[in-house]
PDB file of C-alpha atoms in Angstrom:
ATOM      1  CA  UNK A   9      11.647 -32.160  25.952  1.00  0.00           C
ATOM      2  CA  UNK A  10      13.664 -28.948  25.720  1.00  0.00           C
ATOM      3  CA  UNK A  11      12.117 -25.748  27.042  1.00  0.00           C
ATOM      4  CA  UNK A  12      11.410 -23.257  24.275  1.00  0.00           C
ATOM      5  CA  UNK A  13      12.654 -19.653  24.546  1.00  0.00           C
ATOM      6  CA  UNK A  14      10.176 -17.080  25.890  1.00  0.00           C
ATOM      7  CA  UNK A  15       7.825 -15.733  23.249  1.00  0.00           C
ATOM      8  CA  UNK A  16       7.866 -18.793  20.983  1.00  0.00           C
ATOM      9  CA  UNK A  17       4.273 -19.717  20.151  1.00  0.00           C
ATOM     10  CA  UNK A  18       3.503 -23.244  19.041  1.00  0.00           C
ATOM     11  CA  UNK A  19       1.213 -23.811  16.094  1.00  0.00           C
ATOM     12  CA  UNK A  20      -1.715 -26.182  16.358  1.00  0.00           C
ATOM     13  CA  UNK A  21       0.545 -28.970  15.051  1.00  0.00           C
ATOM     14  CA  UNK A  22       2.895 -28.497  18.025  1.00  0.00           C
ATOM     15  CA  UNK A  23       5.720 -26.967  15.979  1.00  0.00           C
ATOM     16  CA  UNK A  24       6.921 -23.369  16.431  1.00  0.00           C
ATOM     17  CA  UNK A  25       4.722 -20.891  14.555  1.00  0.00           C
ATOM     18  CA  UNK A  26       6.964 -18.445  12.729  1.00  0.00           C
ATOM     19  CA  UNK A  27       4.061 -16.059  12.012  1.00  0.00           C
ATOM     20  CA  UNK A  28       3.073 -16.030  15.708  1.00  0.00           C
ATOM     21  CA  UNK A  29       6.592 -15.501  17.073  1.00  0.00           C
ATOM     22  CA  UNK A  30       8.776 -12.380  17.104  1.00  0.00           C
ATOM     23  CA  UNK A  31      12.023 -12.375  15.139  1.00  0.00           C
ATOM     24  CA  UNK A  32      14.020 -12.111  18.389  1.00  0.00           C
ATOM     25  CA  UNK A  33      12.306 -15.174  19.875  1.00  0.00           C
ATOM     26  CA  UNK A  34      12.741 -17.061  16.592  1.00  0.00           C
ATOM     27  CA  UNK A  35      16.482 -16.260  16.573  1.00  0.00           C
ATOM     28  CA  UNK A  36      16.714 -17.505  20.180  1.00  0.00           C
ATOM     29  CA  UNK A  37      14.982 -20.728  19.124  1.00  0.00           C
ATOM     30  CA  UNK A  38      17.337 -21.170  16.171  1.00  0.00           C
ATOM     31  CA  UNK A  39      20.369 -20.454  18.375  1.00  0.00           C
ATOM     32  CA  UNK A  40      19.097 -22.982  20.913  1.00  0.00           C
ATOM     33  CA  UNK A  41      18.603 -25.578  18.181  1.00  0.00           C
ATOM     34  CA  UNK A  42      22.109 -25.014  16.816  1.00  0.00           C
ATOM     35  CA  UNK A  43      23.704 -25.302  20.260  1.00  0.00           C
ATOM     36  CA  UNK A  44      21.775 -28.523  20.973  1.00  0.00           C
ATOM     37  CA  UNK A  45      22.783 -29.960  17.603  1.00  0.00           C
ATOM     38  CA  UNK A  46      26.423 -29.047  18.270  1.00  0.00           C
ATOM     39  CA  UNK A  47      26.178 -30.696  21.701  1.00  0.00           C
ATOM     40  CA  UNK A  48      24.785 -33.838  20.087  1.00  0.00           C
ATOM     41  CA  UNK A  49      21.276 -33.557  21.501  1.00  0.00           C
ATOM     42  CA  UNK A  50      18.258 -33.442  19.274  1.00  0.00           C
ATOM     43  CA  UNK A  51      16.183 -30.269  19.606  1.00  0.00           C
ATOM     44  CA  UNK A  52      12.522 -30.678  20.557  1.00  0.00           C
ATOM     45  CA  UNK A  53      10.634 -28.564  18.051  1.00  0.00           C
ATOM     46  CA  UNK A  54      12.862 -26.488  15.821  1.00  0.00           C
ATOM     47  CA  UNK A  55      12.881 -24.826  12.444  1.00  0.00           C
ATOM     48  CA  UNK A  56      15.112 -26.457   9.865  1.00  0.00           C
ATOM     49  CA  UNK A  57      18.691 -25.267  10.059  1.00  0.00           C
ATOM     50  CA  UNK A  58      20.523 -23.928   7.027  1.00  0.00           C
ATOM     51  CA  UNK A  59      23.659 -25.692   5.921  1.00  0.00           C
ATOM     52  CA  UNK A  60      26.809 -24.312   7.545  1.00  0.00           C
ATOM     53  CA  UNK A  61      28.485 -24.208   4.129  1.00  0.00           C
ATOM     54  CA  UNK A  62      25.722 -22.189   2.469  1.00  0.00           C
ATOM     55  CA  UNK A  63      26.966 -19.139   0.560  1.00  0.00           C
ATOM     56  CA  UNK A  64      26.278 -15.661   1.911  1.00  0.00           C
ATOM     57  CA  UNK A  65      22.860 -14.503   0.753  1.00  0.00           C
ATOM     58  CA  UNK A  66      22.501 -11.650  -1.698  1.00  0.00           C
ATOM     59  CA  UNK A  67      20.431  -8.632  -0.567  1.00  0.00           C
ATOM     60  CA  UNK A  68      17.370 -10.076  -2.341  1.00  0.00           C
ATOM     61  CA  UNK A  69      17.804 -13.407  -0.540  1.00  0.00           C
ATOM     62  CA  UNK A  70      17.801 -11.818   2.919  1.00  0.00           C
ATOM     63  CA  UNK A  71      14.065 -11.224   2.772  1.00  0.00           C
ATOM     64  CA  UNK A  72      12.648 -13.702   5.261  1.00  0.00           C
ATOM     65  CA  UNK A  73       9.124 -14.752   6.170  1.00  0.00           C
ATOM     66  CA  UNK A  74       7.524 -12.129   8.401  1.00  0.00           C
ATOM     67  CA  UNK A  75       7.556 -12.511  12.157  1.00  0.00           C
ATOM     68  CA  UNK A  76       4.507 -11.627  14.236  1.00  0.00           C
ATOM     69  CA  UNK A  77       5.603  -7.979  14.569  1.00  0.00           C
ATOM     70  CA  UNK A  78       6.146  -7.377  10.846  1.00  0.00           C
ATOM     71  CA  UNK A  79       2.937  -9.223  10.020  1.00  0.00           C
ATOM     72  CA  UNK A  80       1.069  -7.122  12.585  1.00  0.00           C
ATOM     73  CA  UNK A  81       2.406  -3.796  11.289  1.00  0.00           C
ATOM     74  CA  UNK A  82       1.581  -4.715   7.702  1.00  0.00           C
ATOM     75  CA  UNK A  83      -1.864  -5.952   8.668  1.00  0.00           C
ATOM     76  CA  UNK A  84      -2.750  -2.820  10.632  1.00  0.00           C
ATOM     77  CA  UNK A  85      -1.603  -0.684   7.687  1.00  0.00           C
ATOM     78  CA  UNK A  86      -3.899  -2.679   5.416  1.00  0.00           C
ATOM     79  CA  UNK A  87      -6.865  -2.642   7.825  1.00  0.00           C
ATOM     80  CA  UNK A  88      -6.622   1.092   8.538  1.00  0.00           C
ATOM     81  CA  UNK A  89      -6.260   1.797   4.797  1.00  0.00           C
ATOM     82  CA  UNK A  90      -9.330  -0.338   4.145  1.00  0.00           C
ATOM     83  CA  UNK A  91     -11.164   1.702   6.758  1.00  0.00           C
ATOM     84  CA  UNK A  92     -10.021   4.987   5.200  1.00  0.00           C
ATOM     85  CA  UNK A  93     -11.390   3.872   1.816  1.00  0.00           C
ATOM     86  CA  UNK A  94     -14.728   2.787   3.296  1.00  0.00           C
ATOM     87  CA  UNK A  95     -17.684   4.937   2.180  1.00  0.00           C
ATOM     88  CA  UNK A  96     -18.787   7.863   4.348  1.00  0.00           C
ATOM     89  CA  UNK A  97     -22.222   6.241   4.451  1.00  0.00           C
ATOM     90  CA  UNK A  98     -22.172   2.529   3.672  1.00  0.00           C
ATOM     91  CA  UNK A  99     -25.060   0.775   1.960  1.00  0.00           C
ATOM     92  CA  UNK A 100     -26.532  -2.333   3.594  1.00  0.00           C
ATOM     93  CA  UNK A 101     -24.690  -4.428   0.985  1.00  0.00           C
ATOM     94  CA  UNK A 102     -21.334  -2.744   1.759  1.00  0.00           C
ATOM     95  CA  UNK A 103     -21.900  -3.272   5.476  1.00  0.00           C
ATOM     96  CA  UNK A 104     -22.712  -6.940   4.904  1.00  0.00           C
ATOM     97  CA  UNK A 105     -19.601  -7.426   2.750  1.00  0.00           C
ATOM     98  CA  UNK A 106     -17.357  -5.800   5.360  1.00  0.00           C
ATOM     99  CA  UNK A 107     -18.936  -7.843   8.160  1.00  0.00           C
ATOM    100  CA  UNK A 108     -18.221 -10.990   6.117  1.00  0.00           C
ATOM    101  CA  UNK A 109     -14.656  -9.861   5.438  1.00  0.00           C
ATOM    102  CA  UNK A 110     -13.959  -9.222   9.136  1.00  0.00           C
ATOM    103  CA  UNK A 111     -15.434 -12.582  10.061  1.00  0.00           C
ATOM    104  CA  UNK A 112     -13.302 -14.411   7.476  1.00  0.00           C
ATOM    105  CA  UNK A 113     -10.238 -12.344   8.369  1.00  0.00           C
ATOM    106  CA  UNK A 114     -10.590 -13.358  12.028  1.00  0.00           C
ATOM    107  CA  UNK A 115     -10.542 -17.002  10.970  1.00  0.00           C
ATOM    108  CA  UNK A 116      -7.873 -16.926   8.248  1.00  0.00           C
ATOM    109  CA  UNK A 117      -5.254 -14.586   9.749  1.00  0.00           C
ATOM    110  CA  UNK A 118      -1.913 -16.443   9.678  1.00  0.00           C
ATOM    111  CA  UNK A 119      -1.163 -15.938  13.391  1.00  0.00           C
ATOM    112  CA  UNK A 120      -3.858 -18.203  14.821  1.00  0.00           C
ATOM    113  CA  UNK A 121      -3.452 -16.821  18.368  1.00  0.00           C
ATOM    114  CA  UNK A 122      -3.939 -13.277  17.066  1.00  0.00           C
ATOM    115  CA  UNK A 123      -6.941 -14.357  14.985  1.00  0.00           C
ATOM    116  CA  UNK A 124      -8.544 -16.048  17.973  1.00  0.00           C
ATOM    117  CA  UNK A 125      -8.011 -12.936  20.144  1.00  0.00           C
ATOM    118  CA  UNK A 126      -9.583 -10.705  17.481  1.00  0.00           C
ATOM    119  CA  UNK A 127     -12.547 -13.040  17.068  1.00  0.00           C
ATOM    120  CA  UNK A 128     -13.081 -13.186  20.837  1.00  0.00           C
ATOM    121  CA  UNK A 129     -12.820  -9.400  21.152  1.00  0.00           C
ATOM    122  CA  UNK A 130     -15.383  -8.820  18.382  1.00  0.00           C
ATOM    123  CA  UNK A 131     -17.778 -11.347  19.951  1.00  0.00           C
ATOM    124  CA  UNK A 132     -17.678  -9.765  23.430  1.00  0.00           C
ATOM    125  CA  UNK A 133     -21.076 -10.654  24.984  1.00  0.00           C
ATOM    126  CA  UNK A 134     -22.317  -7.086  25.555  1.00  0.00           C
ATOM    127  CA  UNK A 135     -21.882  -6.373  21.831  1.00  0.00           C
ATOM    128  CA  UNK A 136     -19.761  -3.293  22.497  1.00  0.00           C
ATOM    129  CA  UNK A 137     -16.954  -4.606  20.252  1.00  0.00           C
ATOM    130  CA  UNK A 138     -19.123  -5.618  17.308  1.00  0.00           C
ATOM    131  CA  UNK A 139     -17.967  -3.913  14.097  1.00  0.00           C
ATOM    132  CA  UNK A 140     -19.602  -0.514  13.584  1.00  0.00           C
ATOM    133  CA  UNK A 141     -20.078  -0.361   9.843  1.00  0.00           C
ATOM    134  CA  UNK A 142     -22.650   2.365   9.138  1.00  0.00           C
ATOM    135  CA  UNK A 143     -19.959   4.570   7.632  1.00  0.00           C
ATOM    136  CA  UNK A 144     -16.299   5.566   7.547  1.00  0.00           C
ATOM    137  CA  UNK A 145     -16.325   7.610  10.776  1.00  0.00           C
ATOM    138  CA  UNK A 146     -17.785   4.819  12.918  1.00  0.00           C
ATOM    139  CA  UNK A 147     -15.740   2.114  11.228  1.00  0.00           C
ATOM    140  CA  UNK A 148     -12.517   4.122  11.556  1.00  0.00           C
ATOM    141  CA  UNK A 149     -13.079   4.701  15.260  1.00  0.00           C
ATOM    142  CA  UNK A 150     -13.964   1.030  15.761  1.00  0.00           C
ATOM    143  CA  UNK A 151     -10.790  -0.098  13.952  1.00  0.00           C
ATOM    144  CA  UNK A 152      -8.719   2.288  16.066  1.00  0.00           C
ATOM    145  CA  UNK A 153     -10.308   0.837  19.217  1.00  0.00           C
ATOM    146  CA  UNK A 154      -9.518  -2.695  18.001  1.00  0.00           C
ATOM    147  CA  UNK A 155      -5.904  -1.680  17.354  1.00  0.00           C
ATOM    148  CA  UNK A 156      -5.672  -0.052  20.791  1.00  0.00           C
ATOM    149  CA  UNK A 157      -6.914  -3.277  22.398  1.00  0.00           C
ATOM    150  CA  UNK A 158      -3.957  -5.081  20.827  1.00  0.00           C
ATOM    151  CA  UNK A 159      -1.605  -2.257  21.850  1.00  0.00           C
ATOM    152  CA  UNK A 160      -2.775  -2.597  25.478  1.00  0.00           C
ATOM    153  CA  UNK A 161      -2.138  -6.353  25.411  1.00  0.00           C
ATOM    154  CA  UNK A 162       1.358  -5.748  24.046  1.00  0.00           C
ATOM    155  CA  UNK A 163       2.135  -2.952  26.512  1.00  0.00           C
ATOM    156  CA  UNK A 164       2.326  -0.376  23.720  1.00  0.00           C
ATOM    157  CA  UNK A 165       1.098   3.198  23.754  1.00  0.00           C
ATOM    158  CA  UNK A 166      -2.506   3.701  22.678  1.00  0.00           C
ATOM    159  CA  UNK A 167      -3.368   5.955  19.753  1.00  0.00           C
ATOM    160  CA  UNK A 168      -5.806   8.835  20.268  1.00  0.00           C
ATOM    161  CA  UNK A 169      -8.705   7.689  18.091  1.00  0.00           C
ATOM    162  CA  UNK A 170      -9.826  11.278  17.498  1.00  0.00           C
ATOM    163  CA  UNK A 171      -6.979  11.472  14.985  1.00  0.00           C
ATOM    164  CA  UNK A 172      -7.451   8.192  13.093  1.00  0.00           C
ATOM    165  CA  UNK A 173      -8.584   9.961   9.921  1.00  0.00           C
ATOM    166  CA  UNK A 174      -5.569  12.276   9.807  1.00  0.00           C
ATOM    167  CA  UNK A 175      -3.231   9.327  10.361  1.00  0.00           C
ATOM    168  CA  UNK A 176      -4.807   6.965   7.847  1.00  0.00           C
ATOM    169  CA  UNK A 177      -6.839   9.006   5.358  1.00  0.00           C
ATOM    170  CA  UNK A 178      -6.244  12.734   4.952  1.00  0.00           C
ATOM    171  CA  UNK A 179      -2.736  13.193   6.317  1.00  0.00           C
ATOM    172  CA  UNK A 180      -1.656  15.337   9.235  1.00  0.00           C
ATOM    173  CA  UNK A 181      -2.808  18.952   9.321  1.00  0.00           C
ATOM    174  CA  UNK A 182       0.784  20.136   9.777  1.00  0.00           C
ATOM    175  CA  UNK A 183       1.494  19.181   6.141  1.00  0.00           C
ATOM    176  CA  UNK A 184       4.142  16.511   6.799  1.00  0.00           C
ATOM    177  CA  UNK A 185       2.306  14.102   4.476  1.00  0.00           C
ATOM    178  CA  UNK A 186       1.971  16.573   1.586  1.00  0.00           C
TER     179      UNK A 186
END
């Protein structure tokens, strides 16, 4: 079996997971598959290759399925926006609905590795990572902490959670969002 390029995550079916793999790693996988095909060896687990005689795509056709990075950015934008729209003081029903949403989200997220990490983080035995849903301020800080946990794992800079509301709800005080 051929070794896969670094960063390629296999789906539960053993095939490369496009939604769990960065675009750079996916390109490396595709390049590897093409070189193996050209050399007459069958690639192990590869995405289907486009025909060499295919016409050049129009600008609308160049939109591709998201990689793990694009999916992550879009998801965090959605989750932080959801947090910003959460009530200042949530009713028991609103808290229950959000708890259900987060539970389902952590099971249905397209990148299964990411979903599993989020689920594990929320279920940390001490309870310190359980969603804090009493109101917008607590929920916003909790979401920022969840995002920072992912940033740490990825070696990215952490965001100062004191400013989550300016970033995601009200806009920066310097007026750049006005």
